[in-house]
Amino acid sequence: MNLLDAIILGILQGLTEFLPVSSSGHLEIGKALLGLHMGGEESLLFTVVVHFATAAATLVVYRREVGKIISGLFQFKNNEETQFVGLIVLSMIPAGVVGLLFEKQIEALFEGKIAFVGAMLIVTGLLLFVADKSKASKKSITSLNAFLIGIAQAIAILPGISRSGATISTSVILGVDREQAARFSFLMVIPVIFGKILLDAGDMIQEVSAVENPTQVSFPVLLAGFASAFLVGIFACNLMIAMVKRAQLKYFSFYCFVVGFVSIVSYYYY
């Protein structure tokens, strides 16, 4: 992977992390189209870094809300901010369990399995289509809803299942207010990604330092991917918030159907 490859994939991640079309799925498709042959660990390393970039972009877009949450926590009382953090923690449990118990199996799915990615994109499209047909509601997120949304996030570890698409769609189907659904979806991923990076910090440093091996992803390449994903992510996050409010998820479902079908066909016939 060179700098240009990293920038292209970073842009792809920045757009597709927030648009409900599966960033991990598009990254795998992008790697295949660019002719990149990356091992599971190497591919997952780059994926984690660009996901970290879009988590940082989320912090920028929701900086006021994050500041309010932090301020509320330091009041040390059972206020709205403390309750919201409790819901976030509850939503993290399923993804945490899946990540810890099935890490090697998940790594294996990030090795160019384009047909599988295509099938999962079609599943994402179905979720979005159903959610778009759901009636608008002003309900808040409950503890049960937070856990169910967390299960959706855990399933979205699979490449091809959109994390934002799965969590927002699940929220909307459960009757949660659309604006709250988008806010919760984008904020709930931040601790998961930061937690993943902290857990893998040692392995990531070892991977980056192994520059004598040309198959490894070097630090400048990771930095280029991070920068492009971060900048594009800020734009895409604001765009997605506006589109969720206007109930325009069905357009993304059609896109997922087309890309998923093309991915499956191209895998078997080319």
Coordinates of C-alpha atoms in Angstrom, one line a residue:
M1 CA 0.0 0.0 0.0
N2 CA 1.4 3.4 -1.0
L3 CA 0.3 7.0 0.1
L4 CA -2.2 7.4 -2.8
D5 CA -3.9 4.1 -1.9
A6 CA -4.1 5.2 1.7
I7 CA -5.6 8.5 0.8
I8 CA -8.2 6.9 -1.4
L9 CA -9.2 4.3 1.2
G10 CA -9.2 7.1 3.9
I11 CA -11.7 9.1 1.8
L12 CA -13.7 6.0 1.3
Q13 CA -13.8 5.3 5.1
G14 CA -14.6 8.9 5.9
L15 CA -17.6 8.8 3.6
T16 CA -18.9 5.4 4.4
E17 CA -18.5 5.4 8.2
F18 CA -21.3 7.8 8.5
L19 CA -23.3 7.1 5.4
P20 CA -25.1 3.8 6.1
V21 CA -23.4 1.7 3.4
S22 CA -20.7 -0.2 5.5
S23 CA -17.3 1.4 5.7
S24 CA -15.5 -2.0 6.4
G25 CA -17.3 -3.5 3.4
H26 CA -16.3 -0.6 1.1
L27 CA -12.7 -0.7 2.5
E28 CA -12.4 -4.4 1.5
I29 CA -13.9 -3.7 -1.9
G30 CA -11.6 -0.7 -2.3
K31 CA -8.5 -2.8 -1.5
A32 CA -9.6 -5.4 -4.1
L33 CA -10.1 -2.7 -6.8
L34 CA -6.7 -1.2 -6.0
G35 CA -5.1 -4.6 -6.3
L36 CA -3.9 -4.6 -2.7
H37 CA -3.1 -8.0 -1.3
M38 CA -3.0 -7.5 2.5
G39 CA -3.0 -10.2 5.2
G40 CA -5.7 -10.2 7.8
E41 CA -3.7 -8.5 10.6
E42 CA -2.3 -5.8 8.2
S43 CA -5.7 -5.1 6.7
L44 CA -7.3 -4.9 10.2
L45 CA -4.6 -2.6 11.4
F46 CA -5.3 -0.1 8.6
T47 CA -9.1 -0.5 9.2
V48 CA -8.7 0.3 12.9
V49 CA -6.6 3.4 12.2
V50 CA -9.1 4.9 9.8
H51 CA -12.0 4.0 12.1
F52 CA -10.1 5.9 14.8
A53 CA -10.0 8.9 12.4
T54 CA -13.7 8.9 12.0
A55 CA -14.3 8.5 15.7
A56 CA -12.2 11.7 16.1
A57 CA -14.3 13.4 13.4
T58 CA -17.4 12.5 15.5
L59 CA -15.9 14.2 18.5
V60 CA -15.4 17.3 16.4
V61 CA -19.0 17.3 15.1
Y62 CA -20.5 16.6 18.5
R63 CA -18.0 18.6 20.5
R64 CA -20.7 20.6 22.3
E65 CA -22.6 17.5 23.3
V66 CA -19.5 15.7 24.4
G67 CA -18.4 18.7 26.4
K68 CA -21.9 18.8 28.0
I69 CA -21.7 15.1 28.8
I70 CA -18.2 15.5 30.4
S71 CA -19.4 18.5 32.4
G72 CA -22.5 16.6 33.6
L73 CA -20.4 13.6 34.7
F74 CA -18.3 15.8 36.9
Q75 CA -21.4 17.0 38.8
F76 CA -21.4 13.4 40.3
K77 CA -25.2 13.1 40.4
N78 CA -27.8 11.1 38.6
N79 CA -28.5 13.7 35.8
E80 CA -29.3 13.4 32.1
E81 CA -25.7 13.1 31.1
T82 CA -24.9 10.3 33.6
Q83 CA -27.9 8.4 32.4
F84 CA -26.8 8.8 28.8
V85 CA -23.3 7.5 29.5
G86 CA -24.9 4.6 31.3
L87 CA -26.8 3.8 28.1
I88 CA -23.6 4.1 26.1
V89 CA -21.8 1.7 28.4
L90 CA -24.7 -0.8 28.2
S91 CA -24.6 -0.6 24.4
M92 CA -20.9 -1.4 24.4
I93 CA -21.3 -4.8 26.1
P94 CA -22.3 -6.9 23.0
A95 CA -19.5 -5.6 20.8
G96 CA -17.0 -6.0 23.6
V97 CA -17.9 -9.6 24.1
V98 CA -17.9 -10.5 20.4
G99 CA -14.6 -8.7 19.9
L100 CA -12.9 -10.5 22.7
L101 CA -14.2 -14.0 22.0
F102 CA -14.1 -14.0 18.2
E103 CA -11.1 -11.8 17.4
K104 CA -9.3 -14.3 15.1
Q105 CA -12.5 -15.3 13.3
I106 CA -13.2 -11.6 12.7
E107 CA -9.7 -11.1 11.4
A108 CA -10.2 -13.8 8.8
L109 CA -13.2 -12.0 7.4
F110 CA -10.9 -9.0 6.5
E111 CA -9.0 -11.0 3.9
G112 CA -10.7 -10.0 0.6
K113 CA -13.9 -12.1 1.0
I114 CA -15.7 -9.9 -1.5
A115 CA -18.7 -12.3 -2.0
F116 CA -19.4 -12.3 1.8
V117 CA -19.1 -8.5 1.9
G118 CA -21.6 -8.3 -1.0
A119 CA -24.1 -10.5 0.8
M120 CA -23.8 -8.4 4.0
L121 CA -24.3 -5.2 2.0
I122 CA -27.6 -6.7 0.8
V123 CA -28.5 -7.4 4.4
T124 CA -27.7 -3.7 5.3
G125 CA -29.9 -2.6 2.4
L126 CA -32.8 -4.6 3.8
L127 CA -32.4 -3.1 7.2
L128 CA -32.3 0.4 5.8
F129 CA -35.4 -0.2 3.7
V130 CA -37.4 -1.5 6.6
A131 CA -36.3 1.4 8.9
D132 CA -37.2 4.0 6.3
K133 CA -40.8 2.7 6.2
S134 CA -41.1 2.9 10.0
K135 CA -43.3 5.5 11.4
A136 CA -41.7 8.6 12.9
S137 CA -41.6 8.7 16.7
K138 CA -40.4 10.9 19.5
K139 CA -39.5 8.1 22.0
S140 CA -36.3 8.3 24.0
I141 CA -33.7 5.5 24.3
T142 CA -34.4 3.0 27.1
S143 CA -32.0 0.5 28.7
L144 CA -33.5 -2.3 26.7
N145 CA -33.2 -0.3 23.5
A146 CA -29.6 0.6 24.2
F147 CA -28.7 -3.1 24.6
L148 CA -30.6 -4.1 21.4
I149 CA -28.8 -1.3 19.5
G150 CA -25.6 -2.6 21.0
I151 CA -26.3 -6.1 19.6
A152 CA -26.8 -4.4 16.2
Q153 CA -23.4 -2.8 16.6
A154 CA -21.8 -6.1 17.5
I155 CA -23.3 -7.7 14.3
A156 CA -21.9 -4.7 12.3
I157 CA -18.3 -5.9 13.1
L158 CA -18.9 -8.1 10.0
P159 CA -17.5 -6.4 6.9
G160 CA -20.5 -5.4 4.8
I161 CA -22.9 -4.7 7.6
S162 CA -23.0 -0.9 8.1
R163 CA -22.4 0.1 11.7
S164 CA -24.3 3.4 11.4
G165 CA -26.9 1.7 9.2
A166 CA -27.5 -1.1 11.6
T167 CA -27.6 1.0 14.8
I168 CA -29.7 3.8 13.3
S169 CA -32.1 1.4 11.6
T170 CA -32.5 -0.6 14.8
S171 CA -33.2 2.6 16.8
V172 CA -35.8 3.8 14.3
I173 CA -37.5 0.4 14.1
L174 CA -37.7 0.4 17.9
G175 CA -39.5 3.7 17.7
V176 CA -36.6 6.0 18.8
D177 CA -36.7 9.6 17.6
R178 CA -34.6 9.9 14.4
E179 CA -32.4 12.7 15.6
Q180 CA -31.7 10.9 18.9
A181 CA -31.0 7.7 16.9
A182 CA -28.3 9.4 14.8
R183 CA -26.8 11.1 17.9
F184 CA -26.7 7.9 19.9
S185 CA -25.3 5.8 16.9
F186 CA -22.4 8.2 16.3
L187 CA -21.5 8.7 19.9
M188 CA -21.8 5.1 21.0
V189 CA -19.0 4.0 18.7
I190 CA -16.4 6.3 20.2
P191 CA -15.6 4.3 23.3
V192 CA -15.6 1.0 21.3
I193 CA -13.0 2.3 18.9
F194 CA -10.8 3.9 21.5
G195 CA -11.1 0.7 23.6
K196 CA -10.0 -1.4 20.6
I197 CA -7.0 0.8 19.9
L198 CA -5.9 0.7 23.6
L199 CA -6.2 -3.1 23.6
D200 CA -4.3 -3.5 20.4
A201 CA -1.8 -0.7 21.0
G202 CA 1.2 -3.0 21.5
D203 CA 0.5 -5.1 18.4
M204 CA -0.1 -1.9 16.3
I205 CA 3.2 -0.4 17.4
Q206 CA 5.0 -3.6 16.4
E207 CA 3.2 -3.6 13.0
V208 CA 4.1 0.0 12.3
S209 CA 7.7 -0.4 13.3
A210 CA 8.3 -3.4 11.1
V211 CA 9.0 -1.2 8.0
E212 CA 11.8 -3.5 6.8
N213 CA 9.0 -5.8 5.6
P214 CA 7.5 -4.2 2.4
T215 CA 4.1 -5.9 3.0
Q216 CA 3.6 -4.0 6.3
V217 CA 1.7 -0.7 6.4
S218 CA 4.2 2.0 7.3
F219 CA 3.6 5.0 9.6
P220 CA 3.3 7.7 6.7
V221 CA 0.8 5.5 5.0
L222 CA -1.3 5.1 8.1
L223 CA -1.0 8.9 8.7
A224 CA -2.3 9.7 5.2
G225 CA -5.2 7.3 5.7
F226 CA -6.0 8.9 9.0
A227 CA -5.9 12.5 7.8
S228 CA -8.1 11.9 4.7
A229 CA -10.7 9.8 6.7
F230 CA -10.8 12.5 9.4
L231 CA -11.4 15.4 7.1
V232 CA -14.0 13.7 4.9
G233 CA -15.6 12.2 8.0
I234 CA -16.5 15.6 9.4
F235 CA -18.3 16.4 6.2
A236 CA -20.1 13.0 5.9
C237 CA -21.2 13.1 9.6
N238 CA -23.0 16.4 9.1
L239 CA -24.6 15.2 5.9
M240 CA -25.9 12.0 7.5
I241 CA -27.5 13.8 10.4
A242 CA -29.5 15.9 8.0
M243 CA -30.5 12.9 5.9
V244 CA -31.7 10.8 8.9
K245 CA -33.9 13.7 10.0
R246 CA -35.5 13.8 6.5
A247 CA -36.0 10.0 6.4
Q248 CA -34.0 9.4 3.3
L249 CA -32.4 6.0 4.2
K250 CA -34.1 4.2 1.4
Y251 CA -31.8 5.7 -1.2
F252 CA -28.8 4.1 0.6
S253 CA -30.6 0.8 0.7
F254 CA -30.9 0.8 -3.1
Y255 CA -27.2 1.6 -3.3
C256 CA -26.3 -1.3 -1.0
F257 CA -28.4 -3.7 -3.1
V258 CA -26.6 -2.7 -6.3
V259 CA -23.1 -2.7 -4.8
G260 CA -23.7 -6.0 -3.0
F261 CA -25.1 -7.7 -6.1
V262 CA -22.2 -6.4 -8.3
S263 CA -19.7 -7.6 -5.7
I264 CA -21.1 -11.1 -5.6
V265 CA -21.3 -11.3 -9.4
S266 CA -17.7 -9.9 -9.9
Y267 CA -16.3 -12.4 -7.4
Y268 CA -17.7 -15.5 -9.2
Y269 CA -17.4 -14.4 -12.8
Y270 CA -14.1 -12.3 -12.9

